[in-house]
XYZ file of N, CA and C in Angstrom:
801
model
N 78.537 -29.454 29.000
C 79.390 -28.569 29.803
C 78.626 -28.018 30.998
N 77.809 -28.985 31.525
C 76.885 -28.217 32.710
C 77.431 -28.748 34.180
N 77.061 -28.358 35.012
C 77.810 -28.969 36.236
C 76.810 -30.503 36.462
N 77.050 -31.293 37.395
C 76.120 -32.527 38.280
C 76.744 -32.756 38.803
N 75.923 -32.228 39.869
C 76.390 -32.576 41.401
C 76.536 -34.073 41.802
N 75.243 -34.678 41.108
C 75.398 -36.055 41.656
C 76.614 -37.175 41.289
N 77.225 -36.504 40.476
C 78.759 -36.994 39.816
C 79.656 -36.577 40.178
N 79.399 -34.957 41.057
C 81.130 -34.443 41.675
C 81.420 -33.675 40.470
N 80.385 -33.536 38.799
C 81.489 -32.604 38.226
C 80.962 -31.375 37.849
N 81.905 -30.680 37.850
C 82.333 -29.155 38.023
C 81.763 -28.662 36.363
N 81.402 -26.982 35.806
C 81.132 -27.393 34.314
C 82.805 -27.293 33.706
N 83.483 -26.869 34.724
C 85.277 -27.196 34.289
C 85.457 -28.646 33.910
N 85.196 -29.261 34.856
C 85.360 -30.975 34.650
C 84.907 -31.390 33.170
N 83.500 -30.494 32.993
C 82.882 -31.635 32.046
C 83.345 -31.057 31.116
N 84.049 -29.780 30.549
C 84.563 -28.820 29.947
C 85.516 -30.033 29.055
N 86.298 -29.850 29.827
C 87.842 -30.726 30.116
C 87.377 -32.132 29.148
N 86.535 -32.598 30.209
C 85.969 -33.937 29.618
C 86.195 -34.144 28.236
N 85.231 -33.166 28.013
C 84.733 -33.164 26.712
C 85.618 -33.231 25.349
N 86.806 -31.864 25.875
C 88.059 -31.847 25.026
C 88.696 -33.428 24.812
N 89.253 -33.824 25.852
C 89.774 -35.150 26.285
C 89.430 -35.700 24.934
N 88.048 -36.348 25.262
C 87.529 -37.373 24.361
C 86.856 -36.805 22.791
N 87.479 -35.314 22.549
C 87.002 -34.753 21.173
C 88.795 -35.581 20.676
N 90.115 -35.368 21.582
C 91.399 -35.528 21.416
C 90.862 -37.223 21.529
N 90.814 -37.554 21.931
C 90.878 -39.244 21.957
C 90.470 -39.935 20.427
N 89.059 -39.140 19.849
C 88.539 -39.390 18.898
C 89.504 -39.143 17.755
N 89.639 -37.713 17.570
C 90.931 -37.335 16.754
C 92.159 -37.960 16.613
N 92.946 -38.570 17.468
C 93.798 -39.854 17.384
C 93.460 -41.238 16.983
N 91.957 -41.579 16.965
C 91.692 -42.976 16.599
C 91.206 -42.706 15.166
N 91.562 -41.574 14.478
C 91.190 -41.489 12.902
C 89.773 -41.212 13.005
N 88.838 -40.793 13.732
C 87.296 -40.537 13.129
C 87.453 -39.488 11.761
N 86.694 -39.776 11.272
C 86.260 -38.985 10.104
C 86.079 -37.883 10.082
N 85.362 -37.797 11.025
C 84.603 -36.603 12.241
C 84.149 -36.485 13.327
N 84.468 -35.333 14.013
C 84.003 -35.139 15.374
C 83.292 -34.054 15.531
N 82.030 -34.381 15.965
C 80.681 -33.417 16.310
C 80.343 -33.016 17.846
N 81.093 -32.250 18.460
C 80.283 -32.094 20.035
C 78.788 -31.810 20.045
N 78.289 -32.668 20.272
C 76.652 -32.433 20.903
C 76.605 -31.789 22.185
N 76.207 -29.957 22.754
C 76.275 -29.390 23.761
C 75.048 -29.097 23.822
N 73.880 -29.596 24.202
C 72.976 -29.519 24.227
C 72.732 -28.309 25.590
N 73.665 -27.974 26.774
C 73.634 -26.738 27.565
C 75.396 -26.101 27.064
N 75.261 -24.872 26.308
C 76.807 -24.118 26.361
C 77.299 -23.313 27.286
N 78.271 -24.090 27.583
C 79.243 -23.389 29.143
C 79.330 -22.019 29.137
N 79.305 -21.191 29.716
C 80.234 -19.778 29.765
C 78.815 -18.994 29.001
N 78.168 -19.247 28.282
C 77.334 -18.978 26.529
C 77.184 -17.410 27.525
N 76.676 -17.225 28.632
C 76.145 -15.615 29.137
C 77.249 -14.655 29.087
N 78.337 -15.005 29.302
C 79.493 -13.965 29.085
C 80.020 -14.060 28.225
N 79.066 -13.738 26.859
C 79.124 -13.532 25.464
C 79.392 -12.216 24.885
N 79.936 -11.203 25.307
C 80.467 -9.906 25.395
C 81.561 -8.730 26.572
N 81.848 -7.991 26.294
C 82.390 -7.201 27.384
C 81.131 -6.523 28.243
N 80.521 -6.413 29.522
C 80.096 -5.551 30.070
C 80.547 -4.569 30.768
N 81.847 -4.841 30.944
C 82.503 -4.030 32.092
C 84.024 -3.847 31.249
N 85.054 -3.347 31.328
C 86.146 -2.809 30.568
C 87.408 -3.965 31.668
N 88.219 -4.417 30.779
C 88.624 -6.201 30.961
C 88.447 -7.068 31.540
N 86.781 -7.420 30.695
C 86.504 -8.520 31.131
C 86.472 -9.197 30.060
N 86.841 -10.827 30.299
C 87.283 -11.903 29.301
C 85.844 -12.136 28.595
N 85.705 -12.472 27.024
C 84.293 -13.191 26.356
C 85.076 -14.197 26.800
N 83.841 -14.926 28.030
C 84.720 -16.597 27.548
C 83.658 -17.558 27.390
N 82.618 -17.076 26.737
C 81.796 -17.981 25.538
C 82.816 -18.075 24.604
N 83.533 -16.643 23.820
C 84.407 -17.330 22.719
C 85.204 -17.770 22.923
N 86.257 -18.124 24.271
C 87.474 -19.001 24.761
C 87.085 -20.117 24.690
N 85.519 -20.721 24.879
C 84.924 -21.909 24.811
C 85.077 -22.672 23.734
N 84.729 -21.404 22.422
C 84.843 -21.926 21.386
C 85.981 -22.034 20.825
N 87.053 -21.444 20.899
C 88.382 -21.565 20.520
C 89.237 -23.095 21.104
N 88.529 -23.206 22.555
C 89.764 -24.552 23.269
C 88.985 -25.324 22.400
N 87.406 -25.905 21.669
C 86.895 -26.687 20.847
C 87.800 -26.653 19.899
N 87.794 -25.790 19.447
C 88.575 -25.968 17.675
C 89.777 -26.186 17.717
N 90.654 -25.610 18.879
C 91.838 -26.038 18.848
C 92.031 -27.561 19.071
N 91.259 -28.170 19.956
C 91.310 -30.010 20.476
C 90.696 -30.492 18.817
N 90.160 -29.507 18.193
C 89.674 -30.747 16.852
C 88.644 -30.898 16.600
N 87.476 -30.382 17.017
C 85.805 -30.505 16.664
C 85.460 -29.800 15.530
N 84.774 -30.743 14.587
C 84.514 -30.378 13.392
C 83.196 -29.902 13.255
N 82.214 -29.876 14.217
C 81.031 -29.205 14.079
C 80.379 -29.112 15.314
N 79.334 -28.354 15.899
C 78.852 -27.970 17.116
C 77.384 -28.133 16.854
N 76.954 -28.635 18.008
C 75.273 -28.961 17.979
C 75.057 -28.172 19.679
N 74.091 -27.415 19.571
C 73.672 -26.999 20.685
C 72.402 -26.511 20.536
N 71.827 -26.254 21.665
C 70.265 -25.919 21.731
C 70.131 -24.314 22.980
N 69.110 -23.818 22.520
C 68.914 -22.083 22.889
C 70.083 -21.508 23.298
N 71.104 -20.664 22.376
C 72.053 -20.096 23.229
C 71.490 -19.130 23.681
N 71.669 -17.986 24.872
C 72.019 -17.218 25.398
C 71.658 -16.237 24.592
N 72.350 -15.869 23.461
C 72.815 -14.275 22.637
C 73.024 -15.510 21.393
N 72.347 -14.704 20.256
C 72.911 -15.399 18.330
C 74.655 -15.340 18.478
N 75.134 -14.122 19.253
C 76.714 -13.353 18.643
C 77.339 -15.111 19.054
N 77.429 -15.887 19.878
C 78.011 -17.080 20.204
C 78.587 -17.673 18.895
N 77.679 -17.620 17.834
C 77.599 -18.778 17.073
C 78.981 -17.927 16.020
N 79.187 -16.648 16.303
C 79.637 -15.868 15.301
C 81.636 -16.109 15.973
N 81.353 -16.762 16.916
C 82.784 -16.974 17.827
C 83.687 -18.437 17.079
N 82.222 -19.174 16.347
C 83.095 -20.548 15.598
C 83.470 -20.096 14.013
N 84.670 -21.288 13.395
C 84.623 -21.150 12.187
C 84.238 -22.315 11.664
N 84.081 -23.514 12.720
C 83.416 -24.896 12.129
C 81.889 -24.555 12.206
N 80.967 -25.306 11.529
C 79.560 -25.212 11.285
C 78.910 -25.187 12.611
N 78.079 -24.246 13.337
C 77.501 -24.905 14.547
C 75.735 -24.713 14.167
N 75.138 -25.792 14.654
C 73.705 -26.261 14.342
C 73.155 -25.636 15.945
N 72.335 -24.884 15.767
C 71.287 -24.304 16.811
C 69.896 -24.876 16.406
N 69.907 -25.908 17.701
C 68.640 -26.001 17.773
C 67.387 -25.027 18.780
N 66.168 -25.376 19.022
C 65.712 -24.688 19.992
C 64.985 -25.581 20.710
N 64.272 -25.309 21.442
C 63.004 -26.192 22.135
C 62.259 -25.892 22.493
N 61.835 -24.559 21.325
C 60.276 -23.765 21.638
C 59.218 -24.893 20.845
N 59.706 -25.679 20.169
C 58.259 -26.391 19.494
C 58.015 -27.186 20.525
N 58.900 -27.697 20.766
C 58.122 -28.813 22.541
C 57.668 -27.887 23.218
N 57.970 -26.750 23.915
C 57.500 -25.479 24.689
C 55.839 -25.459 24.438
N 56.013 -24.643 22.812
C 54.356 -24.557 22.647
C 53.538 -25.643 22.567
N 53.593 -26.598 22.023
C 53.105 -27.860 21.656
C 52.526 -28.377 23.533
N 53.544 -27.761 24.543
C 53.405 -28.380 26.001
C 52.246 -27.022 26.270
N 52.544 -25.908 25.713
C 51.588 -25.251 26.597
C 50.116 -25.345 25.793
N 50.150 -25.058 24.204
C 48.985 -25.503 23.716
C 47.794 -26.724 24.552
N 48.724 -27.605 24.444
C 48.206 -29.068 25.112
C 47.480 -28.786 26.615
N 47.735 -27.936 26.890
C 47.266 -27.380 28.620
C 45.935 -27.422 28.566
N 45.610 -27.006 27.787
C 43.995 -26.551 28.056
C 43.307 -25.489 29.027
N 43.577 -24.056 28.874
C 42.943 -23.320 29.507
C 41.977 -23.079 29.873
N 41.190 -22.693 31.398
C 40.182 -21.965 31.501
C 39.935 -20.303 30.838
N 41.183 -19.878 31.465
C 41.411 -17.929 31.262
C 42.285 -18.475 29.619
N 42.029 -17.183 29.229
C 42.870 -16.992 27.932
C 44.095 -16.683 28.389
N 45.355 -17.362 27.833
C 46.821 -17.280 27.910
C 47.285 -15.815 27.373
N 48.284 -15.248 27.667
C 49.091 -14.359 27.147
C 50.788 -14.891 27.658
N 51.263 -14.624 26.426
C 52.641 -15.093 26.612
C 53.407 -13.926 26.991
N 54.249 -14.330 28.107
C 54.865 -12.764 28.395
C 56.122 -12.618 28.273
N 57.029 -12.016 27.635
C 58.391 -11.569 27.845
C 58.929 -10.819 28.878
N 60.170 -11.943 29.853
C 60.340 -11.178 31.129
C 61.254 -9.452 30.900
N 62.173 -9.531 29.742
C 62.851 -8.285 29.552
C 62.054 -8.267 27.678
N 62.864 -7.088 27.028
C 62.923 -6.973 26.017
C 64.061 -7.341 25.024
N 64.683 -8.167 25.241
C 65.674 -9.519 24.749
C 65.281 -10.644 23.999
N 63.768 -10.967 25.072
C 62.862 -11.895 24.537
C 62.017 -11.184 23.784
N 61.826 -10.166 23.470
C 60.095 -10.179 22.524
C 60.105 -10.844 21.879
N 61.450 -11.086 20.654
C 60.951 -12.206 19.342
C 60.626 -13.412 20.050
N 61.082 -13.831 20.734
C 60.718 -15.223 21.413
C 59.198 -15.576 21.395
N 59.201 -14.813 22.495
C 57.528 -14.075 23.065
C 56.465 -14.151 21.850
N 56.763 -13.722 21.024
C 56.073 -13.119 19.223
C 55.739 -14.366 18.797
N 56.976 -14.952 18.846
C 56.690 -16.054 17.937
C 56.093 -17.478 18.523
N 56.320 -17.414 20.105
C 55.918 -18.643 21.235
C 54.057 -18.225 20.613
N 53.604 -17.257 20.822
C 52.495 -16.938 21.298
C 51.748 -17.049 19.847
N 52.313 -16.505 18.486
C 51.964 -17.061 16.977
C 51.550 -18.706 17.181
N 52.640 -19.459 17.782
C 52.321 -20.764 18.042
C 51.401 -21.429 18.683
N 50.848 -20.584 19.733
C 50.148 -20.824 20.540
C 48.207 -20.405 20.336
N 48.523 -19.415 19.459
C 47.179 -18.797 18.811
C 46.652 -17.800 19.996
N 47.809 -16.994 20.478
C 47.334 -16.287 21.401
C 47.803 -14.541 21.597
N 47.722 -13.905 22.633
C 48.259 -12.665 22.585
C 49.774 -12.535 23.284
N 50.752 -11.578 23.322
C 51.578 -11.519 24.210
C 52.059 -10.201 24.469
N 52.824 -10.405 25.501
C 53.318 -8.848 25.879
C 55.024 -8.925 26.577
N 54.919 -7.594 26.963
C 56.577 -7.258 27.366
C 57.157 -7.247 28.958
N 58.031 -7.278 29.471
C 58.444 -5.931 30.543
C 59.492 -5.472 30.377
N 59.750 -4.256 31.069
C 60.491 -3.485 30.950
C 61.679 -4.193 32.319
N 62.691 -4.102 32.451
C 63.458 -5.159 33.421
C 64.948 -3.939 33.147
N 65.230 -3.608 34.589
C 66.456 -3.070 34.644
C 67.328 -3.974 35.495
N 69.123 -3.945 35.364
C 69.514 -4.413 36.153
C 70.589 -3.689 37.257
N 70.443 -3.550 38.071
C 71.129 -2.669 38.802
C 72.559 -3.077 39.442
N 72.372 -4.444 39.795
C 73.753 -5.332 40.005
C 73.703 -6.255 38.950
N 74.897 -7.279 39.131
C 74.929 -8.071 38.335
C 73.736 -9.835 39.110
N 73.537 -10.511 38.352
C 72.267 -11.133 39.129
C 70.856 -10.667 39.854
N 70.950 -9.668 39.522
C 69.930 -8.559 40.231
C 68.751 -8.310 39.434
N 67.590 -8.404 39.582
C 67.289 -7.829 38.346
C 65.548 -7.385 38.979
N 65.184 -5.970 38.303
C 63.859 -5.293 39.009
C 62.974 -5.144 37.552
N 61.945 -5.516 38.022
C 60.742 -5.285 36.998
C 59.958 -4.092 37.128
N 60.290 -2.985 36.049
C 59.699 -1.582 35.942
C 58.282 -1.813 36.169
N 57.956 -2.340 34.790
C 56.331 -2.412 34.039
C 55.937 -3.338 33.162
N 54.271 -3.449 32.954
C 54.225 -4.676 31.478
C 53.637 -3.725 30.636
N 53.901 -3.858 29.465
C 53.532 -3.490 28.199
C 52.267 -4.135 27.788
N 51.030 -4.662 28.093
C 50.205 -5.221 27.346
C 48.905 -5.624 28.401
N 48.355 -6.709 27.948
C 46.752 -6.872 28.936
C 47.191 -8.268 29.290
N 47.386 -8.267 30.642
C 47.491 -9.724 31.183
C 46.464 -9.620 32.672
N 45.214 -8.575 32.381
C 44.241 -8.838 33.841
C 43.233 -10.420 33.208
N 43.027 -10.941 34.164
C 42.141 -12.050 34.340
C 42.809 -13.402 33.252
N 43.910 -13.130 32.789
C 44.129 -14.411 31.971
C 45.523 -14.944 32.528
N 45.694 -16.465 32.037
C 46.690 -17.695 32.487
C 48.146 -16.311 31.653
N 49.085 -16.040 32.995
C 49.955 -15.793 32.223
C 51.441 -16.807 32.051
N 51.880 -16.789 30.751
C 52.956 -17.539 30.356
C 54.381 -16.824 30.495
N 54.978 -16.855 31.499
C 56.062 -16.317 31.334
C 57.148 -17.714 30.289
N 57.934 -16.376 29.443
C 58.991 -17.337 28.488
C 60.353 -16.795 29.001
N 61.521 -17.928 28.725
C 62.567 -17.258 28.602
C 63.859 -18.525 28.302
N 64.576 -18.071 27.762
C 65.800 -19.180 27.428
C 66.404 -19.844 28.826
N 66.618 -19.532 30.214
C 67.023 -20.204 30.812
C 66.170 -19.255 32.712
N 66.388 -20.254 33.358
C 66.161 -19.889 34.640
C 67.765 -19.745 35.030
N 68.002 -18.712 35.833
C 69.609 -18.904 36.908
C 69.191 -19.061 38.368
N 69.103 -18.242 39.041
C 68.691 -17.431 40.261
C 67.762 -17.629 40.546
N 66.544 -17.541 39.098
C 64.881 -17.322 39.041
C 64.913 -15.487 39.968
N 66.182 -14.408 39.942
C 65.062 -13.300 40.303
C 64.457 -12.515 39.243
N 64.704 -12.476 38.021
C 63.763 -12.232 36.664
C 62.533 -12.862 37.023
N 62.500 -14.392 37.266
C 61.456 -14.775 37.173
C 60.156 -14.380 38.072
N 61.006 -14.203 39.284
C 59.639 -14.298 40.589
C 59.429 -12.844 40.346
N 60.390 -11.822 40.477
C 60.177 -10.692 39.691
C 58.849 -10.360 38.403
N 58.660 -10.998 37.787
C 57.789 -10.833 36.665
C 56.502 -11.161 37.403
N 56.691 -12.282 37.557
C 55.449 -13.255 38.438
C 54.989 -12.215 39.472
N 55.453 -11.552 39.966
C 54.939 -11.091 41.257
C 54.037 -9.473 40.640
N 54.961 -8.951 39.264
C 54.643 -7.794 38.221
C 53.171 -8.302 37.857
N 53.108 -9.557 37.516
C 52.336 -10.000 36.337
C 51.133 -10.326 37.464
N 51.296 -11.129 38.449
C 49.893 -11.007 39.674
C 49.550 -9.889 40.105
N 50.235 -8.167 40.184
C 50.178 -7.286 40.631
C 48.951 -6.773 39.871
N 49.137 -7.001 38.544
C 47.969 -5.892 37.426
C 47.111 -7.194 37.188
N 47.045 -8.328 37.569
C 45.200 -8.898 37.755
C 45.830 -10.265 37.161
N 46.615 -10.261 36.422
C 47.070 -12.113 36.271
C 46.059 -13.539 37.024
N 45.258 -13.927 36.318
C 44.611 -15.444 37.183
C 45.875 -15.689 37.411
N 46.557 -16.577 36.875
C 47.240 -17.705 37.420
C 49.076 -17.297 36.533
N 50.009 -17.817 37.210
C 51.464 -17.830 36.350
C 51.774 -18.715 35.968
N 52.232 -19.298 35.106
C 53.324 -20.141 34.608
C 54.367 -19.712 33.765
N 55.287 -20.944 34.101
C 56.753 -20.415 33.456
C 57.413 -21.571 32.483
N 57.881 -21.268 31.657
C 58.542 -22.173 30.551
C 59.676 -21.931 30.198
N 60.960 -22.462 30.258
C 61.916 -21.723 29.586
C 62.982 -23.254 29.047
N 63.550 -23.407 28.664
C 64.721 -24.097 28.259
C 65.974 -24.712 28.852
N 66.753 -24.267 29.836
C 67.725 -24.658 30.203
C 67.153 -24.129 31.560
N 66.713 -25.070 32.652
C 67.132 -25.031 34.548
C 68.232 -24.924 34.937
N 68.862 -23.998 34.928
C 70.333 -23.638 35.631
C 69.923 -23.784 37.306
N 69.088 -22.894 37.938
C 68.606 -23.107 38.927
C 69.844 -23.136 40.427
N 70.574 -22.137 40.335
C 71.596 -21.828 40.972
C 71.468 -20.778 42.369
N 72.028 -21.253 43.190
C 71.875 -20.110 44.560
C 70.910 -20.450 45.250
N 69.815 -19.120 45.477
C 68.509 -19.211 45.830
C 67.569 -19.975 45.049
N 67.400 -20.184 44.008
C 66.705 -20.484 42.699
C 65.509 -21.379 43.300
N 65.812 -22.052 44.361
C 64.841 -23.387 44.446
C 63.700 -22.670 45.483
N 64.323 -21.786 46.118
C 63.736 -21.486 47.409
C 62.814 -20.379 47.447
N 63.528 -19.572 45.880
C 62.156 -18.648 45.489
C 61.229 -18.790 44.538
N 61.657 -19.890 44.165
C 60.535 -20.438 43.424
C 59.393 -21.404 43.340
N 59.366 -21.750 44.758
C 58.547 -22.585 45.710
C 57.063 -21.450 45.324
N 55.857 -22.344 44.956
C 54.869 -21.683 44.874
C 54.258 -20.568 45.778
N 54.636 -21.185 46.595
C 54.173 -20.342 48.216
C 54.941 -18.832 47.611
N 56.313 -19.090 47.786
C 56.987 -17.691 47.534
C 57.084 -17.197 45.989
N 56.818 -17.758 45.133
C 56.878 -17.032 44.056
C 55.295 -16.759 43.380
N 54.747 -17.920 43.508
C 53.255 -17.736 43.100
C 53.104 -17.836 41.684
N 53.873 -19.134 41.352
C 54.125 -19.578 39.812
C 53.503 -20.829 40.228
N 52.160 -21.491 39.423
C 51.514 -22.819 39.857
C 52.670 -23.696 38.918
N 53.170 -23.667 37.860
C 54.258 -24.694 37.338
C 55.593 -23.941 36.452
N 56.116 -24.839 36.839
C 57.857 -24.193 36.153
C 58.324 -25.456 34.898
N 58.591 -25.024 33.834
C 58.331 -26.059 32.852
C 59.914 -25.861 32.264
N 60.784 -27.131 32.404
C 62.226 -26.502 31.716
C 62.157 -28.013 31.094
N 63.336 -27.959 30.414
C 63.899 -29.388 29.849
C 65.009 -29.673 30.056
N 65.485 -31.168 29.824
C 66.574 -32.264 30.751
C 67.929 -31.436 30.124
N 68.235 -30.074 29.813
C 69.178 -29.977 28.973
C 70.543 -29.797 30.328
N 70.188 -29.658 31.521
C 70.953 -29.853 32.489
C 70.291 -31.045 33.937
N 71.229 -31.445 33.897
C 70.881 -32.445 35.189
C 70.229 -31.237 36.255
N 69.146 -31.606 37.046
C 69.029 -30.777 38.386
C 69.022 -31.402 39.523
N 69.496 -30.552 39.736
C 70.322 -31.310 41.208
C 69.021 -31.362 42.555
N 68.792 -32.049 43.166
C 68.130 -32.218 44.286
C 67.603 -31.367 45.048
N 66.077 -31.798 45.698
C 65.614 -30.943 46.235
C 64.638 -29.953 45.657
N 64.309 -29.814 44.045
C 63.099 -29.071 43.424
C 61.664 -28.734 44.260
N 61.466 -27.709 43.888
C 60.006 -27.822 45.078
C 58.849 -28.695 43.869
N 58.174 -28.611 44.298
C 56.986 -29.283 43.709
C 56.754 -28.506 41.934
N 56.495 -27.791 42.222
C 55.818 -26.715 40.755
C 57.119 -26.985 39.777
N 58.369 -27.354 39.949
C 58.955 -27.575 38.631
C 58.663 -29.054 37.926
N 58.490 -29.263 36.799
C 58.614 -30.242 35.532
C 59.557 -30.450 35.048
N 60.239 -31.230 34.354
C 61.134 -31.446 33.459
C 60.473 -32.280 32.405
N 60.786 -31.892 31.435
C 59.971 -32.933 29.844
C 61.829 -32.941 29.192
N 61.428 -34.363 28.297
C 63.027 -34.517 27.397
C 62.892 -33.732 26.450
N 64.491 -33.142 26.196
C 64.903 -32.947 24.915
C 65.293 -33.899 23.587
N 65.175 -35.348 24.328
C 66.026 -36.286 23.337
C 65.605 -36.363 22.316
N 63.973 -36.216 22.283
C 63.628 -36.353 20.270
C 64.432 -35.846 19.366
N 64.337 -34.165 20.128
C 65.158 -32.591 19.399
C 66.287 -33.089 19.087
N 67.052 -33.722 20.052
C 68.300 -33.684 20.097
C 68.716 -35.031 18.798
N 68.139 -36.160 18.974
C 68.241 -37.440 18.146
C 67.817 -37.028 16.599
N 67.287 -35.910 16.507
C 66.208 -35.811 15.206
C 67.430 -35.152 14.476
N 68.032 -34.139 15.086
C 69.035 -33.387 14.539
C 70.513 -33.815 14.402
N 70.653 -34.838 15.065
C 71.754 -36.047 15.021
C 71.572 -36.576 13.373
N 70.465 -37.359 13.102
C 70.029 -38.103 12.257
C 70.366 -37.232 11.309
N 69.506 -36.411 11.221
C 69.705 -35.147 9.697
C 71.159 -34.332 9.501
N 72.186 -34.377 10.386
C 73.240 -34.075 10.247
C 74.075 -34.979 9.039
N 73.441 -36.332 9.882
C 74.164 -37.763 9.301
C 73.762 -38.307 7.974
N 72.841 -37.786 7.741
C 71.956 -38.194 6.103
C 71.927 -36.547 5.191
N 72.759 -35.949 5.385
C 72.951 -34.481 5.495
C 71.358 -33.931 4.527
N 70.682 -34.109 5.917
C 69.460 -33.148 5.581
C 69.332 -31.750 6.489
N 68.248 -31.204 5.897
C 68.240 -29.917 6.848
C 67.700 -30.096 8.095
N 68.620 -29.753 8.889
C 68.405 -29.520 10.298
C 67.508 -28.126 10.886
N 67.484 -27.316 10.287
C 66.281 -26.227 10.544
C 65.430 -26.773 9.626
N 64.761 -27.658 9.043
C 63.711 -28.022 9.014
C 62.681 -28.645 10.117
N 63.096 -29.256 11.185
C 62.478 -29.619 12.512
C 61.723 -28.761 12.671
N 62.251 -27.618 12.846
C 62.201 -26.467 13.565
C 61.383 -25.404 12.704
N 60.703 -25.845 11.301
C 60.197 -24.824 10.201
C 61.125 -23.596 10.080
N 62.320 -23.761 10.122
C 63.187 -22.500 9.874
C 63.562 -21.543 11.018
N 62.487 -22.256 11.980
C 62.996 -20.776 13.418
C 63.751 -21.145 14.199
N 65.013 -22.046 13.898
C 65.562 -21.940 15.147
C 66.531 -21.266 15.285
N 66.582 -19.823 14.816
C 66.804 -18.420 15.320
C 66.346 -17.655 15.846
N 66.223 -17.375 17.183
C 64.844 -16.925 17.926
C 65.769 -15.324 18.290
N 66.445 -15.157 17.770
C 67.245 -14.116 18.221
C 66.483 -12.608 18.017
């Protein structure tokens, strides 16, 4: 349900799509039908913030069940409450073990600290950095508009070491350059960033150009097409193992939070 540009579709289109051929399946007798959403549409407007405004993470999940999908596979939502919107089974995966496993593998000069850009992420943060055999810390992050977002303070010791910023998705990137700019302010060697889903929308590309953000690499995975034009410092690594591994164990009905040693509740 993500947009690509290089196809013309909209995340309405692929929305749509998707129903279509959950209904196509459902008429040719499948047994079962499993949407694999490896990015979930709408997943951020997973509550009321403002007084009538639509959840339409759970409208998402309702046009599913109504077209006929018998189970949901997706990877890092947004907010846990999503999953509480289905009544068919939905499988959350994550893609913090590729995450740490990518940053472990780095090989530092400075000692790492993993940082949480708000306090949303600490468990994330806690548990990235358990993985990693390292320390981590917080910030404090207010938002004053909507897309907006200002970095108070950090909670912890990030002078002279590689800092790791974490987080479930990039949008905008102003959380991100925000932190980055927090996190070089109090003595940070160097930034990097890791997160899960490149939304990478608006400005996103243009402030996150090393020059202007002062992040040496941006580390996401293929869970959305990105559209053209990346500056240099972003990566993309696959999700397909994650994604194929948890296919398989659905189908031989083994445990699917076993991949994952039980955490893929990062909530």
């Amino acid at each position: 349900t993500a947009a690509n540009l290089a196809q013309g579709m909209t995340p309405n289109d692929a929305l749509m799509e998707l129903m279509v051929m959950i209904d196509a399946a459902k008429g040719a007798s499948a047994h079962r039908i499993i949407a694999v959403m490896p990015w979930y549409g709408y997943a951020r407007q997973d509550k009321k913030s403002a007084p009538r405004e639509p959840i339409s993470a759970r409208i998402v999940a309702k046009c599913l069940e109504a077209v006929g999908v018998d189970r949901v596979l997706t990877m890092d939502l947004h907010a846990g409450q999503v999953q509480g919107f289905f009544d068919v089974p939905l499988d959350h995966m994550t893609a913090m073990p590729m995450l740490t496993q990518y940053i472990a593998d780095l090989g530092f000069d400075e000692e790492p600290v993993i940082v949480s850009p708000d306090a949303g992420r600490v468990k994330t943060a806690r548990n990235f950095a358990r993985k990693v055999g390292t320390h981590w810390a917080v910030m404090e992050k207010e938002r004053p508009a909507q897309q907006v977002a200002e970095i108070g303070y950090i909670v912890g010791d990030v002078k002279g070491k590689t800092a790791v910023l974490v987080d479930d998705m990039i949008d905008t990137a102003g959380t991100l350059t925000a932190a980055a700019r927090t996190v070089l302010e109090e003595g940070a060697k160097r930034v990097i960033a890791v997160a899960t889903h490149g939304v990478f929308s608006g400005p996103a590309y243009e402030r996150l150009a090393q020059e202007n953000s002062g992040i040496e690499r941006i580390v996401v995975t293929d869970t959305l097409p990105q559209r053209p034009g990346a500056p240099e410092n972003i990566e993309v690594i696959s999700a397909a193992r994650t994604l194929a591994d948890s296919i398989r164990r659905i189908f031989t009905d083994d445990s699917v939070s076993e991949i994952f040693a039980g955490e893929n509740q990062l909530f």
